[in-house]
PDB file of C-alpha atoms and ligand atoms in Angstrom:
ATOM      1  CA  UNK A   1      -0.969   6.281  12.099  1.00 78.00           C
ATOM      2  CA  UNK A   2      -0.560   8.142   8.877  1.00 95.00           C
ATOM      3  CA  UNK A   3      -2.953   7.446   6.171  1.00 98.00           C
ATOM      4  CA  UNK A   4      -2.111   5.681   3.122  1.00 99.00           C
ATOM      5  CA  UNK A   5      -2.330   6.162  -0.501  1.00 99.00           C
ATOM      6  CA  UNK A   6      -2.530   3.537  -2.950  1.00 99.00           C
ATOM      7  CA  UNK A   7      -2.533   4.755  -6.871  1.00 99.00           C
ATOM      8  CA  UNK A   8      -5.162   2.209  -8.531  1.00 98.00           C
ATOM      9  CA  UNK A   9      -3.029   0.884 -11.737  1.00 98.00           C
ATOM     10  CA  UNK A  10      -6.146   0.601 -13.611  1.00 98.00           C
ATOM     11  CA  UNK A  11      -6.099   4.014 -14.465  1.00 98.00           C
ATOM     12  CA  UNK A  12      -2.608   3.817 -15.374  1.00 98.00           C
ATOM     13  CA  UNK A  13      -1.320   3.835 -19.038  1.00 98.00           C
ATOM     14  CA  UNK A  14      -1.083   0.324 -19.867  1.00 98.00           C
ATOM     15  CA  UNK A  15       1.353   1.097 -23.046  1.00 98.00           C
ATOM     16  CA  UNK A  16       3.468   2.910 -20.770  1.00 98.00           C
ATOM     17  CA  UNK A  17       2.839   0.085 -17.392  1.00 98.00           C
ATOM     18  CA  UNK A  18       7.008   0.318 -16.660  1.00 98.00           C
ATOM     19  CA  UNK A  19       6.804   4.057 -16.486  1.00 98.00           C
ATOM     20  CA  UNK A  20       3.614   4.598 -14.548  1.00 98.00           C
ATOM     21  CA  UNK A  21       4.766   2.015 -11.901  1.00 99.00           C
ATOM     22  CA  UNK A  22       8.120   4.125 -11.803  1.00 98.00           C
ATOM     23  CA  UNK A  23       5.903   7.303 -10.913  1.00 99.00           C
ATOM     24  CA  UNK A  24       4.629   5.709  -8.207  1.00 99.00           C
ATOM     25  CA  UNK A  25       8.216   4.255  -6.801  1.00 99.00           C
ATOM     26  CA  UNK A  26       9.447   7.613  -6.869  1.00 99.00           C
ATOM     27  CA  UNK A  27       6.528   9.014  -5.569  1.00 99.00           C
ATOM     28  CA  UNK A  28       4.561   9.490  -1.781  1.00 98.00           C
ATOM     29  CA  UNK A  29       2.293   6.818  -2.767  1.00 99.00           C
ATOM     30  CA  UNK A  30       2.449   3.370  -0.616  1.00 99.00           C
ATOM     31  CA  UNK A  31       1.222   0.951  -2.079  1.00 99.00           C
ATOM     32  CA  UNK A  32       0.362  -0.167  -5.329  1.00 99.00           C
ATOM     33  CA  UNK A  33      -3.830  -1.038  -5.487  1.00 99.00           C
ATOM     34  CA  UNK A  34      -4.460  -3.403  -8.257  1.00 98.00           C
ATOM     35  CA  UNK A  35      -8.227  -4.183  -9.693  1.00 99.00           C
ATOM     36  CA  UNK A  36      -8.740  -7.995 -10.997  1.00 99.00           C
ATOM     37  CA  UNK A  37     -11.968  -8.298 -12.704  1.00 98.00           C
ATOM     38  CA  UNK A  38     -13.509 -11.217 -14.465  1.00 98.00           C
ATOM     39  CA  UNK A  39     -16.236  -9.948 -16.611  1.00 98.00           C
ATOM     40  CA  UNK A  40     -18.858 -11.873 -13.993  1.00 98.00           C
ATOM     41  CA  UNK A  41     -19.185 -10.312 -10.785  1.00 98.00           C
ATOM     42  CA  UNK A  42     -18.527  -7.138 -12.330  1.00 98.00           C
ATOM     43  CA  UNK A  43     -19.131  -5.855 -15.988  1.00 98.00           C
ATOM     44  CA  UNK A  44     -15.716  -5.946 -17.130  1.00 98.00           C
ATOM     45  CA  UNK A  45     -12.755  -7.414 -17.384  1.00 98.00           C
ATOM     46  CA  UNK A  46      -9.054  -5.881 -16.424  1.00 98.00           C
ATOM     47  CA  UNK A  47      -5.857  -8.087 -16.612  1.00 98.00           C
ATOM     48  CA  UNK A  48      -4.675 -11.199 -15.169  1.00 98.00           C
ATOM     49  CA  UNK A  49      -1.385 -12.692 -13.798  1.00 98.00           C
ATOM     50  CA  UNK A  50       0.809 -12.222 -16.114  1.00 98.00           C
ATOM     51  CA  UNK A  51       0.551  -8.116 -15.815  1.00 98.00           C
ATOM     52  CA  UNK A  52       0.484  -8.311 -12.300  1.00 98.00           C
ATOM     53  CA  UNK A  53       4.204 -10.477 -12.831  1.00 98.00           C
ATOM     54  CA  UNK A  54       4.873  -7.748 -15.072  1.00 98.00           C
ATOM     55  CA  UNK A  55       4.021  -4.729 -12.556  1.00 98.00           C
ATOM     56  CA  UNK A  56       5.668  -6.868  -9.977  1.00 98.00           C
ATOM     57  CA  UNK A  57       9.192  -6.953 -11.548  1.00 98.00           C
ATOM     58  CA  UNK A  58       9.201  -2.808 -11.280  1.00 98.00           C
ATOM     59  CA  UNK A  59       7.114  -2.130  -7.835  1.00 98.00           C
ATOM     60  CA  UNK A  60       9.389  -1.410  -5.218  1.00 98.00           C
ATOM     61  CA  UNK A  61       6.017  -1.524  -2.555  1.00 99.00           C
ATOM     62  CA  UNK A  62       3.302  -3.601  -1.268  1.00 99.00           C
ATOM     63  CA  UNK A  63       0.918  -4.797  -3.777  1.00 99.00           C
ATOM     64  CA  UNK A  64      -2.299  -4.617  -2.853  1.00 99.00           C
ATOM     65  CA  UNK A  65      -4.516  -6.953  -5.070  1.00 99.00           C
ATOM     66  CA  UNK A  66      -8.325  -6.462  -5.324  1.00 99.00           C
ATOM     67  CA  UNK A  67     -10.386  -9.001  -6.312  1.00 99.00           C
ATOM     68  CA  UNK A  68     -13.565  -8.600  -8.254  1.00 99.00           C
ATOM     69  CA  UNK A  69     -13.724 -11.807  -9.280  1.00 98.00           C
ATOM     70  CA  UNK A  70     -16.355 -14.759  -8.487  1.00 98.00           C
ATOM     71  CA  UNK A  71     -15.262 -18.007  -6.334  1.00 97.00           C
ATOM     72  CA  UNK A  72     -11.554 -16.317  -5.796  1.00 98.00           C
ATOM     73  CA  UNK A  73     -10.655 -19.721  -4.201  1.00 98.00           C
ATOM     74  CA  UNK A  74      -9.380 -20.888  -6.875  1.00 98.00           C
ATOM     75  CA  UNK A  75      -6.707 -18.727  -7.241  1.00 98.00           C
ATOM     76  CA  UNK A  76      -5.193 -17.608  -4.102  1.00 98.00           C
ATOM     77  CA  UNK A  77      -1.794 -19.170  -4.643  1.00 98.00           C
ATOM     78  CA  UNK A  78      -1.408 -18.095  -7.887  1.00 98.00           C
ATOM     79  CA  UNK A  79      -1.798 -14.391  -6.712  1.00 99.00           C
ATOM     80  CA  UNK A  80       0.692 -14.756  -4.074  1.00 98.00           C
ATOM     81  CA  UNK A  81       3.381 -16.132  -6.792  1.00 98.00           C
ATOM     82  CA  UNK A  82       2.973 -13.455  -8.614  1.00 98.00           C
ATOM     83  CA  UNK A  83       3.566 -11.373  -5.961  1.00 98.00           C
ATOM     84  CA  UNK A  84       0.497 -10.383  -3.859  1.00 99.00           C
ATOM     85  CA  UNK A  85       0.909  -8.805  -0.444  1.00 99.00           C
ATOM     86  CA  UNK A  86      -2.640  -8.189   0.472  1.00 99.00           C
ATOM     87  CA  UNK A  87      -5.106  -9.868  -1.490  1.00 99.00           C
ATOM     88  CA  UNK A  88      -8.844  -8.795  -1.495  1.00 99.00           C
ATOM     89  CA  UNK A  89     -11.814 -10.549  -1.496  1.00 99.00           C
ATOM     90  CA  UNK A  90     -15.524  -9.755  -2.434  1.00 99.00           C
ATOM     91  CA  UNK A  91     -18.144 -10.723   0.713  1.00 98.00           C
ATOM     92  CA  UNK A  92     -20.504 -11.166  -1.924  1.00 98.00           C
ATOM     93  CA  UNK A  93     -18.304 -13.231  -4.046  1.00 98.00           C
ATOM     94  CA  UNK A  94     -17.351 -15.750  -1.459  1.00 98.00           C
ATOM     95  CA  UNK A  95     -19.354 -18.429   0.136  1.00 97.00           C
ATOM     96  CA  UNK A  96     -17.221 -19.636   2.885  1.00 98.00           C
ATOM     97  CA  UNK A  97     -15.804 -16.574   3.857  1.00 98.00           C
ATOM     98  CA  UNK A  98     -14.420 -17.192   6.996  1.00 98.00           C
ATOM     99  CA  UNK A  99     -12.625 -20.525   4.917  1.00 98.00           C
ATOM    100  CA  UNK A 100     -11.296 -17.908   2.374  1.00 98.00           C
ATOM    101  CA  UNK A 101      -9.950 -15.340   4.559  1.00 98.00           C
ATOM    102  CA  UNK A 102      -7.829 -18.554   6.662  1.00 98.00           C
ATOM    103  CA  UNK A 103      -6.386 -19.695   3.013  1.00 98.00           C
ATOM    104  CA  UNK A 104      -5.016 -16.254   1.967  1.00 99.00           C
ATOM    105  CA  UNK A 105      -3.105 -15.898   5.295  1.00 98.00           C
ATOM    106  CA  UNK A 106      -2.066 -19.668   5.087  1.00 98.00           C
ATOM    107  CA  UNK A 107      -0.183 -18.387   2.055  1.00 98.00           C
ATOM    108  CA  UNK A 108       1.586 -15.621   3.750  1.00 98.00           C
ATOM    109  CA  UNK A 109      -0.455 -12.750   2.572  1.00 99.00           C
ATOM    110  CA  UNK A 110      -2.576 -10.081   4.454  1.00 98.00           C
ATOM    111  CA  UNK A 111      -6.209 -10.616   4.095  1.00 99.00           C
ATOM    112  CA  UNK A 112      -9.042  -8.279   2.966  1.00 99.00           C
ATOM    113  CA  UNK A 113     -12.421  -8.209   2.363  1.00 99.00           C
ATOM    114  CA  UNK A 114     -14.085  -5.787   0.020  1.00 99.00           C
ATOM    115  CA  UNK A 115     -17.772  -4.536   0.139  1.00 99.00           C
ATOM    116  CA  UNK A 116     -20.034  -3.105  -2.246  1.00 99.00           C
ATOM    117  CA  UNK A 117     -21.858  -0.342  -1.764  1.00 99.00           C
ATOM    118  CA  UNK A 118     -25.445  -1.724  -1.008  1.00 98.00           C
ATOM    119  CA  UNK A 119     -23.806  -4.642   1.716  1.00 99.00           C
ATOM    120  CA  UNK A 120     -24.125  -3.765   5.114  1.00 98.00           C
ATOM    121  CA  UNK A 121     -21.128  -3.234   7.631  1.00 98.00           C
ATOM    122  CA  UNK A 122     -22.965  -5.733  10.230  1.00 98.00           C
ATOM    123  CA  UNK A 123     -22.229  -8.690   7.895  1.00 98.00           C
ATOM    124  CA  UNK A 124     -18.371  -8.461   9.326  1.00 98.00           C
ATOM    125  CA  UNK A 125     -19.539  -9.062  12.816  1.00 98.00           C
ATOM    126  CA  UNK A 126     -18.688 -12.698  12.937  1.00 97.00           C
ATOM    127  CA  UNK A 127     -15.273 -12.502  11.194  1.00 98.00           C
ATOM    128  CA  UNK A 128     -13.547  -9.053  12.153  1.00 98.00           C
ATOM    129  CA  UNK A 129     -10.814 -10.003  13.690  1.00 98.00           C
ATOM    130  CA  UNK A 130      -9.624 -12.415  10.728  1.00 98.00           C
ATOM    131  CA  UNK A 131      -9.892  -9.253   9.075  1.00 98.00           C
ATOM    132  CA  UNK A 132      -6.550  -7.166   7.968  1.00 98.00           C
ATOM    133  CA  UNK A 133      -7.922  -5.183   5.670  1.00 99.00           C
ATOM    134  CA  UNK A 134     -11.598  -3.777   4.829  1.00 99.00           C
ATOM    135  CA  UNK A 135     -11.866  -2.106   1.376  1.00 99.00           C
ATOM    136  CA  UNK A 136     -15.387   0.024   1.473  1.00 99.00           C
ATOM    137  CA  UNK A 137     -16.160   0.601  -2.053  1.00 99.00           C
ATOM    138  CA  UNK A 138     -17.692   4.089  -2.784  1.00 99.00           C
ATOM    139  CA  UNK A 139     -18.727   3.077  -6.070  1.00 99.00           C
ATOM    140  CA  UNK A 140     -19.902   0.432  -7.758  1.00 98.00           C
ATOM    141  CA  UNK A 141     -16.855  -2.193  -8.609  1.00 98.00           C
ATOM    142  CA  UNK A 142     -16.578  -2.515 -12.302  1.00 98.00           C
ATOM    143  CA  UNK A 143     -15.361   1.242 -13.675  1.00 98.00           C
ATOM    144  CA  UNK A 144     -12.908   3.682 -13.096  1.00 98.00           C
ATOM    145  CA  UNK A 145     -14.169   7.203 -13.074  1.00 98.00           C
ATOM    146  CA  UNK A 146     -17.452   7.019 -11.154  1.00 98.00           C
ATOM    147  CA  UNK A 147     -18.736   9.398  -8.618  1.00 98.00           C
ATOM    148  CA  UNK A 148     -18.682   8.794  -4.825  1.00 98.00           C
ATOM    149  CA  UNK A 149     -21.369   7.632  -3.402  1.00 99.00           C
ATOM    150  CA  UNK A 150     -21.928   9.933  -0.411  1.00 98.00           C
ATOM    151  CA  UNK A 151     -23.191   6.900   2.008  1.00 98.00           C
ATOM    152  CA  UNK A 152     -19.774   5.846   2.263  1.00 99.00           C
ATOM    153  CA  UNK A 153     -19.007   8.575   5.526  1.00 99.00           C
ATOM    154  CA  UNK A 154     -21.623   6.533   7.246  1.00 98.00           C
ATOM    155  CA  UNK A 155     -20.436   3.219   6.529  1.00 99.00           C
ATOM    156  CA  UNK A 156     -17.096   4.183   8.042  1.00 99.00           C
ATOM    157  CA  UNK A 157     -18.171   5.277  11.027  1.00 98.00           C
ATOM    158  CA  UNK A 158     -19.981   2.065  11.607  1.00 98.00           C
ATOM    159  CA  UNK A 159     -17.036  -0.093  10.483  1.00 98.00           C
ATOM    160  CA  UNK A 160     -14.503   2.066  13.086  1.00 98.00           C
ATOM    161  CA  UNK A 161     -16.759   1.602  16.050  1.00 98.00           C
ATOM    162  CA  UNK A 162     -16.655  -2.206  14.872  1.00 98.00           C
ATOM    163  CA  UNK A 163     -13.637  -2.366  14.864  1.00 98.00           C
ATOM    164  CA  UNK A 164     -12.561  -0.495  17.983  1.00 98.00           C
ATOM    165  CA  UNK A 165     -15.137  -2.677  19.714  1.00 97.00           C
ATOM    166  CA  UNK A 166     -13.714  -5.734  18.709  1.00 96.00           C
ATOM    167  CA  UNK A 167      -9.802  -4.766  19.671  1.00 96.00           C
ATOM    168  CA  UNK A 168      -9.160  -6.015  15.893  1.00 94.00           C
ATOM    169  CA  UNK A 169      -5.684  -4.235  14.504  1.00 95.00           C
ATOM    170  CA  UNK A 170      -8.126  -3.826  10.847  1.00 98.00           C
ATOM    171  CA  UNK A 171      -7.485  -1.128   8.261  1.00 98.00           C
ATOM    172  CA  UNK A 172      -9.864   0.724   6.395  1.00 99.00           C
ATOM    173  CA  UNK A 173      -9.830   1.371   3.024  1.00 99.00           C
ATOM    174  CA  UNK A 174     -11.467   3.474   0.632  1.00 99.00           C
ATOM    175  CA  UNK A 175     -11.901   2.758  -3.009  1.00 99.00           C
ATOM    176  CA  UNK A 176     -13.755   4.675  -5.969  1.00 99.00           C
ATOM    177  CA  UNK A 177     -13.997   8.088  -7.021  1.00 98.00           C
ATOM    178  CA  UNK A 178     -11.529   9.721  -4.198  1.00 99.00           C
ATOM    179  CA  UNK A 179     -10.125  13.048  -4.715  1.00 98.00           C
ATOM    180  CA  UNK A 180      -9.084  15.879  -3.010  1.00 98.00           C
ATOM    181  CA  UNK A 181     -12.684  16.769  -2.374  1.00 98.00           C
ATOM    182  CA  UNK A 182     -13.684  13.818  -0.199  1.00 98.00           C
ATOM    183  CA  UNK A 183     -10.441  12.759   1.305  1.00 98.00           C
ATOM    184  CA  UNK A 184     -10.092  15.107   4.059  1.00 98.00           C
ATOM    185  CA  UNK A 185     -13.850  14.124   5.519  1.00 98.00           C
ATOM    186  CA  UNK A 186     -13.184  10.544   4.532  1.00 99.00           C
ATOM    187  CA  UNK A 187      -9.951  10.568   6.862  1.00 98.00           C
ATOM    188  CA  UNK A 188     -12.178  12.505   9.890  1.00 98.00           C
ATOM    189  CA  UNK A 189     -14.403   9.632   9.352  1.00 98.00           C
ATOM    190  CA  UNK A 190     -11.796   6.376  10.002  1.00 98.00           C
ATOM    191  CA  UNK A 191     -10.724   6.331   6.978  1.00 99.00           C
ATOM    192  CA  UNK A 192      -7.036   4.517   6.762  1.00 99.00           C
ATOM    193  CA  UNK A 193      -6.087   4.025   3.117  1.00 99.00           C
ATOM    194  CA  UNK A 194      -6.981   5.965   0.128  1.00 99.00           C
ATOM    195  CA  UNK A 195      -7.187   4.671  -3.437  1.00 99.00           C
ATOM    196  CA  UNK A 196      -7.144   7.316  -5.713  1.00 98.00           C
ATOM    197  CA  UNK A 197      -7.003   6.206  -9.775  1.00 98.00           C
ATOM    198  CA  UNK A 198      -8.420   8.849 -11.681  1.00 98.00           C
ATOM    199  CA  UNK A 199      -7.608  11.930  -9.852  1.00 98.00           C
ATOM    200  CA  UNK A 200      -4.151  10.272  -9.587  1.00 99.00           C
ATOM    201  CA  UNK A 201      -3.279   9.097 -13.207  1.00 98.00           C
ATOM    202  CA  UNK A 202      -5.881  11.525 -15.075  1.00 98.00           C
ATOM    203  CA  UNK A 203      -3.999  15.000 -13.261  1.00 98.00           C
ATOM    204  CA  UNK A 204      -1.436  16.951 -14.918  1.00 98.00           C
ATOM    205  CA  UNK A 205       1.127  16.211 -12.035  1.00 98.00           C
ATOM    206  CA  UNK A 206       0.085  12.304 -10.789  1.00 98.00           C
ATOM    207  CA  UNK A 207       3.354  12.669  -8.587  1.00 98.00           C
ATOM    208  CA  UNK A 208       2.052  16.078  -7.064  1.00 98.00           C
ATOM    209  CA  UNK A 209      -1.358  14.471  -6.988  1.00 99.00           C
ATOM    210  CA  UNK A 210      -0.385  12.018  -5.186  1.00 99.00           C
ATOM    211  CA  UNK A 211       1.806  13.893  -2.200  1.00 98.00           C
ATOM    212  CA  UNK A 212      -1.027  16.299  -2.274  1.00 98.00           C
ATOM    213  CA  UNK A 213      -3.212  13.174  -1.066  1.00 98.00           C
ATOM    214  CA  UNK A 214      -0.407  12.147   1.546  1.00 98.00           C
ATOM    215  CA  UNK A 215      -0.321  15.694   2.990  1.00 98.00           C
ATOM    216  CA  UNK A 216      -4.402  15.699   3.145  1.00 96.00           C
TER     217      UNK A 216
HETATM  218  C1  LIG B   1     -13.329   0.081  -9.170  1.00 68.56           C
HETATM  219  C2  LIG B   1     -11.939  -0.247  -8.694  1.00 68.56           C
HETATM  220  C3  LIG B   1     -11.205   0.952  -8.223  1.00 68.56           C
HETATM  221  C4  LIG B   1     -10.939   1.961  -9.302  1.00 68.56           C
HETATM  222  C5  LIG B   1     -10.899   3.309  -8.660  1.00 68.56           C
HETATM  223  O1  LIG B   1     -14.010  -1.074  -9.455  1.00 68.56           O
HETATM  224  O2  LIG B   1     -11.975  -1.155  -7.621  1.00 68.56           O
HETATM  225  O3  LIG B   1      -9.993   0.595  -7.573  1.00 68.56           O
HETATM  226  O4  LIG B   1      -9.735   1.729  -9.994  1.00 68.56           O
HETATM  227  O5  LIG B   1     -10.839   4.268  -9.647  1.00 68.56           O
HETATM  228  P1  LIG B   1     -11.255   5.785  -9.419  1.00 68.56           P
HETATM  229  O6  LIG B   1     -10.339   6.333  -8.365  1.00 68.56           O
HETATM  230  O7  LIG B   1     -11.049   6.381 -10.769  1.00 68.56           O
HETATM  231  O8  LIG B   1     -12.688   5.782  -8.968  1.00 68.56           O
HETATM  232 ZN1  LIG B   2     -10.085  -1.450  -6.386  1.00 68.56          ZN
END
């Protein structure tokens, strides 16, 4: 399969949301990743529903929702109606994982599950194949515009030979401080999909940047 890149709208201009979402339409990009934070399981707070209605009405490809939010039961059919295709969980943030993961697919969506940098891959043993999705962050969730943590190559290699050894169909994803340093090494690794914001929305060319990430 050929790797995927999805442009993280939090680095997007937010006066100019319409605009940036037409970029990535017209662009190589494939999905749209898009970071919900609550100000409690990570240091900050993004947007809510009604921007991701708003983004919604213009994106003409999957939208895949990352949660960095605490308890994210409480919301999972609100996400959908607004128009979530994949919707990401924290393992840190959930309690009843397994109960969480059964709930987003009840509702017609793919499931993920995110982990932070310091959670082990191991932790997915039980629960891999209810997995669609597995977002490794490579920097701490919260922030935009961090550096990679280098750890990450490791931590895919694990998760690959998990999930070949379990038969599960699971994608791997890659989020926080990619660019067109790491992505060729993070592919080699396992890696599926790439979310790029920074590098993406901060270049002089974000629809160059972007096909130069496809062509990686
Ligand atoms: C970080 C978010 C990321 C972020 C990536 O908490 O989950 O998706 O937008 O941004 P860059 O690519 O700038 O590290
Ligand atoms: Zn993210």
């Amino acid at each position: 399969m050929q790797h995927l890149i999805a442009p993280s709208v939090l680095a997007a201009d937010f006066a100019n949301l319409q605009r940036d979402v037409e970029m990535i339409n017209n662009s190589e990009a494939d999905w749209f990743h898009i970071d919900v934070m609550d100000g409690l399981f990570v240091p900050n707070i993004s947007f809510g529903m009604p921007v991701i209605k708003a983004i919604k009405k213009h994106a003409a490809k999957t939208m895949d929702v990352h949660l960095m939010i605490m308890d994210p039961d409480r919301y999972i059919s609100d996400f959908k109606n607004v128009g979530a295709d994949i919707l990401t969980v924290h393992y840190e943030a959930c309690t009843h994982l397994h109960r969480t993961l059964q709930a987003i697919k009840a509702e017609g969506m793919q499931a993920g599950v995110a982990l932070n940098p310091h959670t082990p891959i191991a932790v997915l043993e039980d629960v891999i194949r209810d997995i669609d999705l597995v977002c490794l962050m490579s920097v701490n969730p919260g922030f935009g515009g961090q550096s990679f943590i280098e750890n990450t190559y490791k931590k895919i290699i694990q998760l690959k030979d998990l999930i070949e050894k379990s038969g599960a169909p699971t994608k791997i994803e890659i989020d926080g401080g990619v660019n067109d340093q790491n992505a060729g090494k993070l592919l080699a690794a396992g890696a599926d999909v790439l979310v790029a914001g920074s590098f993406v929305f901060k270049s002089e060319n974000p629809t160059e940047t972007i096909a130069k990430l496809k062509r990686v």
